[in-house]
Every structure is written in structure tokens, then in C-alpha cells.
């Protein structure tokens, strides 16, 4: 009996949708790129419930004929290529003819389209790849495509979607990439009938400021270089704008957004020691290259590209960024009227450029980050620790000391033999070194404590308890302060805003991407409220990628790190004793929330060895 059979078109399209349509943001990308290919000068994106209920793109592009309107939902139906050679001369965003067919397989679709010379527009309704109706209606020139109830017929896929704030963050990211790549086009974005963006046609520098952050206005350095091989245009940011969280790094190849850790390494290498380790500079860089020297057909989302000579591009890119840093000294005066929007210069490039870089050892884009320490199951707590503070007096008729029970793991001294603290914490014999470390005398030798890491552990458990229980008291501000976030940060804030309120922030929504801060936790009263709020959101974005940490832990960790940085200060002996007491009341006193060691024991034998040597 034969068992192999052809799948129906609807099932095949659903399978294809698994690669093309991963989430609502995937639909946004495909529809907006179609509008760009249709030469639209105005594109409106309307979203409801983060794209789960509605994604609608309205443009004033060329429109389609009734036949093309029906044909565009068929698999591998495209106007962009006719033969295999065309794959290496692609200048449009789309070309495979997969996207609309895949979208129509997992959603309810309504298409309205009209060309300038047509009397009537075409209306087509499709559900799960099945055409429900087609008729003629009145509608303006262009295309209006509404995608409703995404994954309505694939509940398993719908269940795997993230929360609304996370999905909206991804939608905004796709919107930003396309808006930056096409500054000559007017864009707008509405979410649940609230305007998020309204971007008129602009120069690239102004588009960057309007899309990302107003603070970039005086922090951009122009990056520009021409060669017979490629042309690079764009802007890089002042090192002071570098952020711990990634997300504001943009590469465009022939106006197509791409991801490349290799080219990212070229940019960060050009900055060298001008930014802190672990920070990421802003850049929006446009690479123009003859399409015959790249292959964009290697990834379903077309965000990865193969170059004929990647090493040559690396060298030119690094040189261009270095030149921008040097010439402008990173304090540029940007002319917002000057136009460096990327034009179409491809036809002027020679077909066989002679620029080549000698091949050499390939550059690894990033070293792997050190693995976090395995979670340490501490046996110690306040009720069973030490003997570390016992035995300082003379030993009379005392049996031989029991051997010291120390276990070493991942370079961290795990204290398994821990003894009870003195009832009077002031009896702890401790000194402070350079406002950073505390040395306490214990039975087995010396206990070394990292002061900031110790406070991180204490604050972390304090904030985690507050988040999990009830709101903490808030210190009310005499004059409430507004803080405006980027669109992405504002979307992400809804993930944790209730928890932020629990730890003592009195905040309320106050218009477009803005919060009104009425009160803050008392321990943060000496800080700028707006900068504090922004930093909490940014740090949360960094921690959210840690799959082992839930939202509450991520927020508690963020606040603990920020508060602990202020604690590298002189401490009195009672304060040192209090710190040690509080530390050993925590669940894991020997490691910080990051898994870094808080303390280490330096035994008498080790001290003797160091001195004798």
C-alpha cells in the first residue's frame, strides 16, 4: 500500500507559514515591504491587541488589477523574478511569492486594491486559504490589506505567542527598521486607536531622531565612504549614547535590514576603548552594493546575507566608522536639512570591482560570555553558622581542631562549615579596605567580603519580597515629573509596571509614550526620577533574555544592582557588623544575584604560605 501523498495547498501553506509567519511582527514586515515595493509614499500601520486581533496596512502605492489581486495569494506567485538569474539581481524587498499565501493560510484576510486608472477597486476576502468572496467596490488608489485573528485556525501556534507588550515590542522593531530605511516615505503607526508614530518625509538624521530618541539630536556623527566595491552612508552615535541593552544597531544592505555579528564586530572594533565593555553603540549604516555580489536567498526572513568578499566589507566598514569618530570627534553639528538619504547608485558600480582584501584569519564576532555559576545550595543560615567567630581566646585543654570543611567550586569558596553569629553584632572584628571590601576575622582565618556584591544580595531579596507581597511606601514628589520613553521601552514597560508600583513608584500613564511620576522609593530620592525610571526599563530589557529568570527576579535584580552601586562608601564598625548580619540572613549569602562570589575564606595556612614564600 502506498503511503506517500501530496499535501493539499492549504496544509502546505500552513507548513510554510511556520517559517514565514512566526509572530504578528512577521506579518507587519511582509505587508510593509510589499507597500515599499509598490512605490508607496504614504504607509499607515494599524494594530489591535499587538497584532493578535488586527494588522492593517494602508498605502497609496500602485495597486493591483483584479486578476493580480487574486493571484497574489497563490504560492510562488510573484512579479519580481522570471528566471533563476533574476535571483542575483534583486532590488525589491519581496520576491519569493510565499508571504501572502502563508499569511492567508493562518488568518482571515481582507484585501482592497485599486490602480490609478481603474474605475473600481477589488475586494477579496479569504479565510484559511479559502477565497470567500470577490467583488468590486469604491476605494482610493493603493492597497488596504487587513489581517484579522492571526492563527485563528492553528490554536497551538496562537498559544505560543508572547504577552501583548512583548509582541508589540517586536512589531515596533519591524516598523522602525522599515521607517529608517525609507526616510523619504511618510509612515504612521496606531495601536488600539492610539497614535504611536507619525513620521513625515524627512532627512535620514531627522528620521533617526524621530524614530528612536530625541536625545540623539546632538549625538550623531555622519559616516560616509565610497569605493569601487561598496558605498557606505549613515550615522554612528557618541560613545555616551552606548547602552547595555542591544536593539539600536541597524545594518541595511540595499535598504534591506540585515543582521550580521561579523559586521557588528567591525563597528564595535572601531570604537575600541571609547565605550565600556558590554555596551553597544548606536549606529544606522547603509551599505550599497551591486546585487550580483550578494545572496539574500539564504534565510526565510531574508535578514541574513552572503557577500562575495566579506573581509573586504569588514575592512571598509571599520575604516569608515573610525574616520567618522576621528573627523567629527563625536560632537558633530548635524544639519537636519542636509540629505544623505541613500539613493540608487547601483547602476554606476562596475560589474567586476577590483577591490579585494587579502584573506586572513577570520574574526570571531564575539567571545562567548562566561558561563554563570551553577546555583549553590547553601546549608548555611543564621541559625547554624559559625564557629567562624568562635575560638579567638587561648585554647586550654582543647582537643585537636577538626579539619576545615571547605568545598571549592567554580572558583567560589562555598562555605559549608558555618557557625552562629555572635548575638551582639558589634562583636564582629572587621575592617574596611578601600571602601570596597570588608575583612572579618573568623576561626579559620579571614573572611573577605565584596561590599557591593553583599549589598546586591541583600537588596535583591528585599525587593523580591516587596514585589511578591504588597506595595511599599512611596516618597511623594513635591513636583511630579514626566518621563518620555522610546516606543519600544514604553511597550515593554507594561510587562512590569505593576511590579514597579509595588516597590514604591507612584506612576501613571500620561499621554504618548509618557508616564507621570508622582513618587519614588525613599532610597532613590537623591536620583533623577526620569533617568532612574528609564534605567530600570533598560536593565529589564537586558535581563528578559535570561530564560532562567522570571520577570519578578529580573526587576529585583535590576533595582538591587542600581542601589548597590551607591554603597561603595565608608562604613562604621556597627554598619559593617550590620551588613554581615543582614548578609547571612539571606538565602544564599555567598553569591550575588548574578552568581558572582560575595565572599571567600583565606585560611591561616594560606596566609602563612603567602608570607613564608
Coordinates of C-alpha atoms in Angstrom, one line a residue:
X1 CA 0.0 0.0 0.0
X2 CA 1.4 3.4 -1.0
X3 CA 1.8 5.8 1.9
X4 CA 3.3 8.9 0.3
X5 CA 0.8 11.5 -0.9
X6 CA 0.7 15.1 -1.9
X7 CA -0.4 17.6 0.7
X8 CA -3.3 19.9 -0.1
X9 CA -2.4 23.5 -0.8
X10 CA -4.0 24.7 2.5
X11 CA -1.9 22.3 4.6
X12 CA 1.3 23.1 2.6
X13 CA 0.7 26.8 3.1
X14 CA 0.2 26.3 6.9
X15 CA 3.5 24.5 7.0
X16 CA 5.2 27.3 5.0
X17 CA 3.6 29.8 7.4
X18 CA 5.6 28.2 10.2
X19 CA 8.8 29.7 8.7
X20 CA 7.4 32.9 7.2
X21 CA 4.9 33.9 9.8
X22 CA 6.4 33.3 13.2
X23 CA 4.5 36.1 15.0
X24 CA 2.5 39.3 14.3
X25 CA 5.7 41.2 13.6
X26 CA 6.4 38.9 10.7
X27 CA 3.1 39.9 9.1
X28 CA 3.9 43.6 9.7
X29 CA 7.3 43.2 8.0
X30 CA 5.9 41.4 4.9
X31 CA 3.0 43.8 4.4
X32 CA 5.0 47.0 4.8
X33 CA 7.7 45.7 2.4
X34 CA 5.0 45.0 -0.1
X35 CA 3.9 48.6 0.2
X36 CA 7.5 49.8 -0.4
X37 CA 7.8 47.6 -3.5
X38 CA 4.5 49.1 -4.7
X39 CA 6.3 52.6 -4.6
X40 CA 4.0 53.9 -1.9
X41 CA 4.9 57.4 -0.5
X42 CA 2.5 57.1 2.5
X43 CA 2.1 53.9 4.6
X44 CA -0.2 53.5 7.6
X45 CA 0.0 50.6 10.0
X46 CA -3.0 49.9 12.3
X47 CA -2.6 47.3 15.0
X48 CA -5.1 45.9 17.6
X49 CA -4.1 43.8 20.6
X50 CA -0.5 43.7 19.5
X51 CA -1.5 42.2 16.1
X52 CA -3.4 39.3 17.5
X53 CA -6.7 40.7 16.5
X54 CA -5.8 43.0 13.6
X55 CA -2.9 44.0 11.5
X56 CA -3.8 46.5 8.8
X57 CA -1.5 48.2 6.3
X58 CA -2.9 51.0 4.1
X59 CA -0.8 52.6 1.3
X60 CA -1.1 54.8 -1.7
X61 CA 1.0 52.6 -3.9
X62 CA 0.4 51.3 -7.4
X63 CA -2.4 48.9 -6.5
X64 CA -3.2 45.7 -8.4
X65 CA -5.5 44.5 -11.1
X66 CA -8.4 42.2 -10.2
X67 CA -6.5 39.2 -11.5
X68 CA -3.3 40.1 -9.7
X69 CA -5.3 40.6 -6.5
X70 CA -6.5 37.1 -6.7
X71 CA -3.2 35.6 -7.9
X72 CA -1.0 37.2 -5.2
X73 CA -2.4 34.7 -2.6
X74 CA -1.2 31.7 -4.6
X75 CA 2.0 30.0 -3.6
X76 CA 5.1 31.1 -5.5
X77 CA 3.2 33.7 -7.5
X78 CA 5.4 36.8 -7.9
X79 CA 6.1 39.7 -10.3
X80 CA 9.7 40.1 -9.2
X81 CA 11.5 37.2 -10.9
X82 CA 11.1 35.1 -14.0
X83 CA 14.3 33.0 -14.2
X84 CA 17.0 31.9 -11.8
X85 CA 19.4 34.6 -12.9
X86 CA 17.0 37.2 -11.5
X87 CA 17.7 35.9 -8.0
X88 CA 21.1 37.6 -8.2
X89 CA 19.8 40.9 -9.4
X90 CA 17.1 41.5 -6.7
X91 CA 16.4 45.1 -5.9
X92 CA 12.9 44.7 -4.3
X93 CA 12.1 43.7 -0.7
X94 CA 10.0 40.6 -1.7
X95 CA 10.5 38.2 -4.5
X96 CA 9.6 34.6 -3.4
X97 CA 5.8 34.8 -3.6
X98 CA 5.4 33.0 -0.3
X99 CA 4.4 35.6 2.2
X100 CA 0.7 36.4 1.3
X101 CA -0.1 32.7 0.7
X102 CA 1.4 31.8 4.1
X103 CA -0.5 34.6 5.8
X104 CA -3.8 33.8 4.2
X105 CA -3.4 30.2 5.4
X106 CA -3.5 31.1 9.1
X107 CA -5.6 34.3 9.2
X108 CA -8.8 36.0 8.0
X109 CA -7.7 38.3 5.2
X110 CA -9.5 41.3 3.6
X111 CA -7.8 43.0 0.6
X112 CA -8.9 46.2 -1.1
X113 CA -6.8 47.4 -4.0
X114 CA -7.1 49.8 -6.9
X115 CA -4.8 51.2 -9.6
X116 CA -4.9 54.9 -10.5
X117 CA -6.7 54.3 -13.8
X118 CA -9.2 51.8 -12.6
X119 CA -12.8 52.9 -12.0
X120 CA -13.5 50.4 -9.2
X121 CA -11.4 48.7 -6.6
X122 CA -11.2 45.0 -6.0
X123 CA -12.3 43.5 -2.6
X124 CA -11.3 39.9 -1.8
X125 CA -12.0 38.0 1.5
X126 CA -10.0 34.9 2.4
X127 CA -10.1 32.6 5.4
X128 CA -7.6 29.8 5.8
X129 CA -6.5 29.9 2.2
X130 CA -10.1 29.6 1.0
X131 CA -11.5 32.6 -1.0
X132 CA -14.8 33.5 0.5
X133 CA -15.8 36.4 -1.9
X134 CA -14.5 38.8 -4.6
X135 CA -16.3 41.9 -5.7
X136 CA -15.9 45.5 -6.9
X137 CA -16.2 48.4 -4.6
X138 CA -15.3 52.1 -4.3
X139 CA -11.9 52.7 -2.7
X140 CA -9.0 55.1 -3.2
X141 CA -5.8 54.2 -5.2
X142 CA -3.4 51.9 -3.4
X143 CA -3.8 48.8 -1.3
X144 CA -5.6 48.3 2.0
X145 CA -4.8 44.8 3.5
X146 CA -6.3 43.7 6.8
X147 CA -5.1 40.6 8.6
X148 CA -7.6 39.5 11.3
X149 CA -7.4 36.9 14.0
X150 CA -3.9 35.6 13.2
X151 CA -3.6 31.8 13.8
X152 CA -7.3 31.5 14.3
X153 CA -7.2 28.0 12.8
X154 CA -4.0 27.0 14.4
X155 CA -4.6 27.4 18.2
X156 CA -1.4 25.7 19.1
X157 CA 0.6 28.4 17.3
X158 CA -1.6 31.1 18.9
X159 CA -0.9 29.8 22.4
X160 CA 2.8 30.1 21.8
X161 CA 2.6 33.9 21.2
X162 CA 4.1 36.0 24.0
X163 CA 2.3 38.7 26.1
X164 CA 0.9 41.7 24.3
X165 CA 3.8 44.0 25.4
X166 CA 6.4 41.6 24.1
X167 CA 4.6 41.1 20.7
X168 CA 4.1 44.9 20.4
X169 CA 7.8 45.4 21.0
X170 CA 8.6 43.2 18.1
X171 CA 6.1 45.0 15.9
X172 CA 7.6 48.3 16.7
X173 CA 11.1 47.0 15.9
X174 CA 10.0 45.9 12.4
X175 CA 8.3 49.3 11.9
X176 CA 11.4 51.2 13.0
X177 CA 13.6 49.2 10.6
X178 CA 11.5 50.0 7.6
X179 CA 10.9 53.6 8.6
X180 CA 14.6 54.2 9.0
X181 CA 15.4 52.5 5.6
X182 CA 12.9 54.7 3.8
X183 CA 13.1 58.2 5.2
X184 CA 11.5 59.5 2.0
X185 CA 8.2 57.8 2.9
X186 CA 5.6 59.0 5.3
X187 CA 4.7 56.5 8.0
X188 CA 2.2 56.3 10.8
X189 CA 1.5 53.6 13.5
X190 CA -1.6 53.2 15.6
X191 CA -2.1 50.7 18.4
X192 CA -5.6 50.2 19.8
X193 CA -6.5 53.5 18.2
X194 CA -3.6 55.4 19.9
X195 CA -1.1 57.0 17.7
X196 CA 2.4 55.7 18.4
X197 CA 4.3 57.3 15.4
X198 CA 3.5 59.9 12.9
X199 CA 6.6 60.3 10.7
X200 CA 6.5 62.8 7.8
X201 CA 9.0 62.6 5.0
X202 CA 12.4 63.6 6.3
X203 CA 16.1 63.5 6.0
X204 CA 17.8 60.5 7.5
X205 CA 19.2 62.3 10.5
X206 CA 15.8 63.7 11.5
X207 CA 14.2 60.3 10.9
X208 CA 16.6 58.7 13.3
X209 CA 15.8 61.2 16.0
X210 CA 12.0 60.9 15.4
X211 CA 12.0 57.1 15.4
X212 CA 14.4 56.4 18.2
X213 CA 15.3 59.1 20.7
X214 CA 15.2 62.8 20.8
X215 CA 18.4 62.8 22.8
X216 CA 20.3 61.6 19.6
X217 CA 19.8 65.0 18.0
X218 CA 23.2 66.3 19.1
X219 CA 24.9 62.9 19.4
X220 CA 25.2 61.7 15.8
X221 CA 28.4 61.6 13.6
X222 CA 28.0 61.1 9.9
X223 CA 29.7 58.1 8.5
X224 CA 30.3 58.1 4.7
X225 CA 32.8 56.4 2.4
X226 CA 32.9 55.4 -1.3
X227 CA 34.9 52.7 -3.0
X228 CA 34.7 50.9 -6.3
X229 CA 33.2 48.0 -4.4
X230 CA 30.7 49.4 -2.0
X231 CA 29.2 52.7 -0.7
X232 CA 28.5 53.3 3.0
X233 CA 26.4 56.1 4.4
X234 CA 24.7 56.6 7.7
X235 CA 25.4 57.7 11.3
X236 CA 27.0 56.4 14.4
X237 CA 26.4 57.6 18.0
X238 CA 28.5 59.3 20.5
X239 CA 30.0 56.7 22.9
X240 CA 28.0 58.3 25.7
X241 CA 24.8 57.0 23.9
X242 CA 26.0 53.4 24.1
X243 CA 23.6 51.2 26.1
X244 CA 23.9 47.9 27.9
X245 CA 20.8 46.6 26.0
X246 CA 21.1 45.9 22.3
X247 CA 18.4 46.9 19.9
X248 CA 19.6 50.2 18.3
X249 CA 22.1 48.8 15.9
X250 CA 20.9 48.9 12.3
X251 CA 22.6 47.5 9.1
X252 CA 20.9 48.0 5.8
X253 CA 22.1 46.4 2.6
X254 CA 20.5 48.0 -0.4
X255 CA 17.9 49.3 2.0
X256 CA 17.1 45.8 3.4
X257 CA 17.6 45.4 7.1
X258 CA 20.1 42.6 7.9
X259 CA 21.7 41.0 11.0
X260 CA 25.4 40.3 11.0
X261 CA 27.5 39.7 14.1
X262 CA 30.6 39.8 11.8
X263 CA 29.9 43.4 10.6
X264 CA 28.8 44.4 14.1
X265 CA 32.3 43.3 15.3
X266 CA 33.8 45.7 12.7
X267 CA 31.8 48.6 14.1
X268 CA 32.5 47.9 17.8
X269 CA 36.1 47.3 17.0
X270 CA 36.3 50.8 15.5
X271 CA 35.0 52.2 18.8
X272 CA 37.7 50.2 20.7
X273 CA 38.2 51.6 24.2
X274 CA 35.7 54.6 23.8
X275 CA 32.8 52.6 25.2
X276 CA 32.6 50.4 28.3
X277 CA 32.9 46.7 27.9
X278 CA 29.5 45.1 27.3
X279 CA 27.9 48.3 26.0
X280 CA 26.6 48.7 22.4
X281 CA 26.9 51.9 20.4
X282 CA 24.1 53.2 18.3
X283 CA 24.5 53.0 14.5
X284 CA 22.4 53.2 11.4
X285 CA 24.6 52.2 8.5
X286 CA 23.6 51.8 4.9
X287 CA 25.6 49.6 2.6
X288 CA 25.0 49.9 -1.1
X289 CA 26.4 47.1 -3.3
X290 CA 25.8 45.5 -6.6
X291 CA 23.2 42.8 -6.1
X292 CA 25.3 40.4 -8.1
X293 CA 27.8 40.3 -5.3
X294 CA 25.4 39.2 -2.6
X295 CA 22.9 36.4 -2.0
X296 CA 19.8 37.2 0.0
X297 CA 18.0 34.0 -0.6
X298 CA 19.6 32.0 2.3
X299 CA 17.1 32.7 5.1
X300 CA 13.3 32.6 5.3
X301 CA 13.1 36.2 6.8
X302 CA 15.9 37.5 4.4
X303 CA 17.7 39.0 7.4
X304 CA 21.0 37.2 6.6
X305 CA 23.1 37.8 3.5
X306 CA 26.1 36.2 2.0
X307 CA 28.7 38.5 0.5
X308 CA 31.3 37.7 -2.2
X309 CA 34.0 39.3 -0.2
X310 CA 33.0 39.7 3.5
X311 CA 36.5 40.5 4.6
X312 CA 36.7 43.5 2.2
X313 CA 33.4 44.9 3.5
X314 CA 34.6 44.4 7.1
X315 CA 37.8 46.4 6.4
X316 CA 36.0 49.2 4.6
X317 CA 33.2 49.4 7.3
X318 CA 35.7 49.6 10.2
X319 CA 37.7 52.3 8.4
X320 CA 34.5 54.3 7.7
X321 CA 33.4 54.2 11.3
X322 CA 36.9 55.1 12.6
X323 CA 37.0 58.0 10.2
X324 CA 33.6 59.2 11.5
X325 CA 34.8 59.0 15.1
X326 CA 38.0 60.9 14.3
X327 CA 36.8 63.6 11.9
X328 CA 33.7 64.6 13.9
X329 CA 35.3 64.0 17.3
X330 CA 31.9 62.6 18.1
X331 CA 30.5 66.1 18.8
X332 CA 29.0 66.8 15.3
X333 CA 26.7 69.5 14.3
X334 CA 24.1 67.7 12.3
X335 CA 22.4 69.7 9.5
X336 CA 18.8 68.3 9.6
X337 CA 18.2 69.8 6.2
X338 CA 21.2 68.1 4.5
X339 CA 20.1 65.0 2.6
X340 CA 22.2 61.9 2.9
X341 CA 19.3 59.6 2.2
X342 CA 20.5 56.6 0.3
X343 CA 20.0 57.0 -3.4
X344 CA 20.1 54.3 -6.1
X345 CA 23.7 54.4 -7.3
X346 CA 23.9 50.7 -8.2
X347 CA 24.0 51.2 -11.9
X348 CA 27.1 53.2 -11.7
X349 CA 29.1 50.4 -10.0
X350 CA 31.5 48.4 -12.1
X351 CA 30.4 44.8 -12.6
X352 CA 33.8 43.5 -11.6
X353 CA 35.2 45.6 -8.8
X354 CA 38.9 45.1 -8.3
X355 CA 38.9 45.9 -4.5
X356 CA 39.8 42.8 -2.6
X357 CA 41.3 42.2 0.9
X358 CA 43.9 39.6 1.4
X359 CA 42.3 36.7 3.1
X360 CA 43.4 36.1 6.6
X361 CA 42.3 34.6 9.8
X362 CA 38.6 35.0 10.2
X363 CA 37.4 37.2 13.0
X364 CA 35.1 35.7 15.6
X365 CA 32.3 38.2 16.1
X366 CA 32.0 37.8 19.8
X367 CA 33.7 35.8 22.5
X368 CA 31.3 33.7 24.5
X369 CA 30.2 35.2 27.7
X370 CA 31.5 33.4 30.7
X371 CA 29.0 30.8 32.0
X372 CA 27.1 31.8 35.0
X373 CA 28.0 29.9 38.2
X374 CA 25.8 26.9 39.0
X375 CA 23.3 27.7 41.7
X376 CA 24.8 26.9 45.0
X377 CA 22.6 25.1 47.6
X378 CA 23.8 26.7 50.8
X379 CA 23.4 24.8 54.0
X380 CA 24.2 27.9 56.0
X381 CA 21.8 30.3 57.5
X382 CA 21.7 32.5 60.6
X383 CA 20.9 29.5 62.9
X384 CA 23.8 27.3 62.1
X385 CA 26.7 29.5 61.2
X386 CA 29.8 29.6 63.0
X387 CA 32.2 28.6 64.7
X388 CA 33.9 31.1 62.3
X389 CA 33.6 33.7 65.1
X390 CA 34.5 31.3 67.9
X391 CA 37.8 30.4 69.3
X392 CA 39.7 33.6 69.3
X393 CA 40.8 33.1 73.0
X394 CA 43.6 30.8 74.2
X395 CA 42.9 27.1 73.8
X396 CA 43.0 25.3 77.1
X397 CA 42.7 21.5 77.3
X398 CA 41.3 21.6 73.8
X399 CA 41.3 18.7 71.6
X400 CA 42.8 18.8 68.2
X401 CA 40.9 21.1 65.8
X402 CA 38.5 19.3 63.5
X403 CA 39.6 19.6 59.9
X404 CA 38.3 22.6 58.0
X405 CA 35.3 21.7 55.8
X406 CA 35.6 23.9 52.7
X407 CA 34.4 22.9 49.3
X408 CA 35.7 24.7 46.2
X409 CA 33.5 25.0 43.1
X410 CA 33.9 27.3 40.1
X411 CA 36.5 29.4 41.8
X412 CA 34.0 30.3 44.6
X413 CA 34.7 29.2 48.1
X414 CA 31.4 27.5 49.2
X415 CA 31.2 27.8 52.9
X416 CA 29.8 24.6 54.2
X417 CA 31.1 25.0 57.7
X418 CA 29.3 28.0 59.0
X419 CA 28.7 28.9 62.6
X420 CA 26.4 31.1 64.5
X421 CA 26.9 34.8 64.6
X422 CA 27.5 36.5 68.0
X423 CA 24.3 37.7 69.5
X424 CA 25.8 41.2 69.6
X425 CA 26.8 42.0 66.0
X426 CA 29.2 44.7 67.1
X427 CA 31.5 41.9 68.5
X428 CA 32.4 41.0 64.9
X429 CA 36.0 42.0 64.3
X430 CA 36.0 43.6 60.9
X431 CA 37.8 46.3 58.9
X432 CA 37.1 48.0 55.6
X433 CA 39.6 48.2 52.7
X434 CA 39.3 51.0 50.0
X435 CA 35.6 51.3 50.6
X436 CA 35.1 48.1 48.5
X437 CA 35.9 45.1 50.7
X438 CA 35.4 44.0 54.3
X439 CA 37.8 41.7 56.1
X440 CA 36.4 39.9 59.1
X441 CA 38.4 37.7 61.5
X442 CA 37.0 34.2 61.7
X443 CA 38.2 31.0 63.4
X444 CA 39.8 29.5 60.3
X445 CA 41.4 32.7 59.1
X446 CA 40.0 35.7 57.3
X447 CA 36.7 36.1 55.6
X448 CA 36.8 38.5 52.6
X449 CA 33.6 40.2 51.6
X450 CA 32.9 42.1 48.4
X451 CA 30.9 45.1 49.8
X452 CA 28.9 45.9 46.7
X453 CA 28.0 42.3 45.9
X454 CA 26.9 41.8 49.5
X455 CA 24.5 44.7 49.3
X456 CA 23.3 43.4 45.9
X457 CA 22.3 40.1 47.6
X458 CA 20.6 41.9 50.5
X459 CA 18.7 44.4 48.3
X460 CA 17.7 41.6 45.8
X461 CA 15.9 39.6 48.4
X462 CA 14.4 42.7 49.9
X463 CA 12.9 43.9 46.6
X464 CA 11.8 40.4 45.6
X465 CA 9.8 40.1 48.8
X466 CA 8.2 43.5 48.2
X467 CA 7.2 42.6 44.7
X468 CA 5.7 39.3 45.8
X469 CA 3.8 40.7 48.8
X470 CA 2.3 44.2 48.9
X471 CA 3.2 47.7 47.7
X472 CA 5.9 49.5 49.6
X473 CA 5.6 53.1 50.8
X474 CA 6.3 55.8 48.2
X475 CA 8.0 59.1 48.9
X476 CA 5.8 61.6 47.2
X477 CA 7.4 64.3 45.0
X478 CA 6.7 67.9 45.6
X479 CA 6.6 68.5 41.8
X480 CA 5.6 65.4 39.8
X481 CA 7.8 64.7 36.8
X482 CA 7.1 63.4 33.4
X483 CA 9.3 60.9 31.6
X484 CA 9.0 60.0 27.9
X485 CA 10.3 56.6 26.8
X486 CA 11.1 55.3 23.4
X487 CA 8.2 53.4 21.7
X488 CA 9.8 50.1 22.4
X489 CA 10.6 50.8 26.0
X490 CA 7.0 52.1 26.6
X491 CA 5.6 48.9 25.2
X492 CA 7.9 46.8 27.4
X493 CA 7.0 48.9 30.5
X494 CA 3.6 47.3 30.6
X495 CA 5.2 43.9 31.4
X496 CA 6.5 45.2 34.7
X497 CA 4.6 48.4 35.6
X498 CA 2.5 46.8 38.3
X499 CA 5.7 45.4 39.9
X500 CA 7.3 48.8 39.7
X501 CA 4.4 50.2 41.6
X502 CA 4.8 47.5 44.2
X503 CA 8.3 48.6 45.1
X504 CA 7.3 52.2 45.7
X505 CA 6.9 54.0 42.4
X506 CA 3.7 56.1 42.1
X507 CA 3.4 56.4 38.3
X508 CA 0.5 56.8 35.9
X509 CA 0.2 56.9 32.1
X510 CA 0.4 60.4 30.8
X511 CA 0.0 60.5 27.0
X512 CA 2.1 59.3 24.1
X513 CA 4.9 57.1 25.4
X514 CA 4.9 59.1 28.6
X515 CA 4.5 58.4 32.4
X516 CA 3.9 60.9 35.2
X517 CA 6.0 60.1 38.2
X518 CA 4.3 61.2 41.5
X519 CA 6.5 59.3 43.9
X520 CA 9.6 57.1 44.2
X521 CA 11.0 54.6 46.7
X522 CA 12.7 56.6 49.5
X523 CA 16.1 55.0 48.9
X524 CA 16.1 56.6 45.4
X525 CA 15.1 60.1 46.4
X526 CA 18.5 61.5 45.6
X527 CA 18.4 60.3 42.0
X528 CA 16.9 61.9 38.9
X529 CA 13.5 60.2 38.7
X530 CA 13.3 60.2 34.9
X531 CA 16.7 58.6 34.5
X532 CA 16.0 56.1 37.2
X533 CA 12.8 55.0 35.6
X534 CA 14.5 54.7 32.1
X535 CA 17.4 52.7 33.5
X536 CA 15.0 50.3 35.2
X537 CA 13.3 49.6 31.9
X538 CA 16.6 49.3 30.0
X539 CA 18.1 46.9 32.5
X540 CA 14.9 44.8 32.5
X541 CA 15.3 44.5 28.7
X542 CA 18.8 43.1 29.3
X543 CA 17.6 40.6 31.9
X544 CA 14.5 39.5 30.0
X545 CA 16.7 37.4 27.6
X546 CA 17.7 35.2 30.6
X547 CA 15.2 32.4 30.3
X548 CA 16.0 31.1 33.8
X549 CA 14.9 34.3 35.4
X550 CA 11.3 35.3 35.7
X551 CA 10.0 38.9 35.5
X552 CA 10.0 39.5 39.2
X553 CA 13.5 38.2 39.6
X554 CA 14.7 40.4 36.7
X555 CA 13.2 43.5 38.2
X556 CA 14.5 42.8 41.7
X557 CA 18.0 42.2 40.3
X558 CA 17.8 45.5 38.3
X559 CA 16.9 47.5 41.4
X560 CA 19.4 45.7 43.6
X561 CA 22.3 46.4 41.2
X562 CA 21.4 50.1 40.9
X563 CA 21.0 50.6 44.6
X564 CA 24.2 48.6 45.5
X565 CA 26.4 50.8 43.2
X566 CA 25.9 53.6 45.7
X567 CA 27.2 51.5 48.6
X568 CA 30.9 51.7 47.9
X569 CA 31.3 54.2 50.7
X570 CA 33.0 54.3 54.2
X571 CA 31.2 52.2 56.8
X572 CA 31.4 52.4 60.5
X573 CA 32.1 49.2 62.5
X574 CA 28.4 48.9 63.5
X575 CA 27.5 49.3 59.8
X576 CA 30.0 46.6 58.8
X577 CA 28.6 44.3 61.5
X578 CA 25.0 45.1 60.4
X579 CA 26.0 44.3 56.8
X580 CA 27.4 40.9 57.7
X581 CA 24.4 40.1 59.9
X582 CA 22.0 41.0 57.1
X583 CA 24.0 39.1 54.5
X584 CA 23.8 35.9 56.5
X585 CA 20.1 36.3 56.9
X586 CA 19.7 35.9 53.2
X587 CA 19.0 32.6 51.5
X588 CA 22.3 32.5 49.6
X589 CA 24.9 34.7 51.2
X590 CA 27.9 33.5 49.3
X591 CA 26.8 34.5 45.8
X592 CA 25.3 37.7 44.3
X593 CA 22.1 37.6 42.2
X594 CA 24.4 37.3 39.2
X595 CA 26.1 34.2 40.6
X596 CA 29.3 36.0 41.4
X597 CA 31.1 35.3 44.7
X598 CA 30.3 37.6 47.6
X599 CA 32.8 36.1 50.0
X600 CA 35.9 33.9 50.3
X601 CA 37.8 32.4 53.1
X602 CA 41.5 32.9 53.4
X603 CA 42.8 30.2 55.7
X604 CA 45.6 30.7 58.3
X605 CA 47.6 28.1 56.4
X606 CA 47.2 30.1 53.1
X607 CA 48.2 33.3 54.9
X608 CA 51.3 31.6 56.3
X609 CA 52.2 30.2 53.0
X610 CA 52.0 33.6 51.3
X611 CA 54.2 35.2 53.9
X612 CA 56.7 32.4 54.1
X613 CA 57.1 32.5 50.3

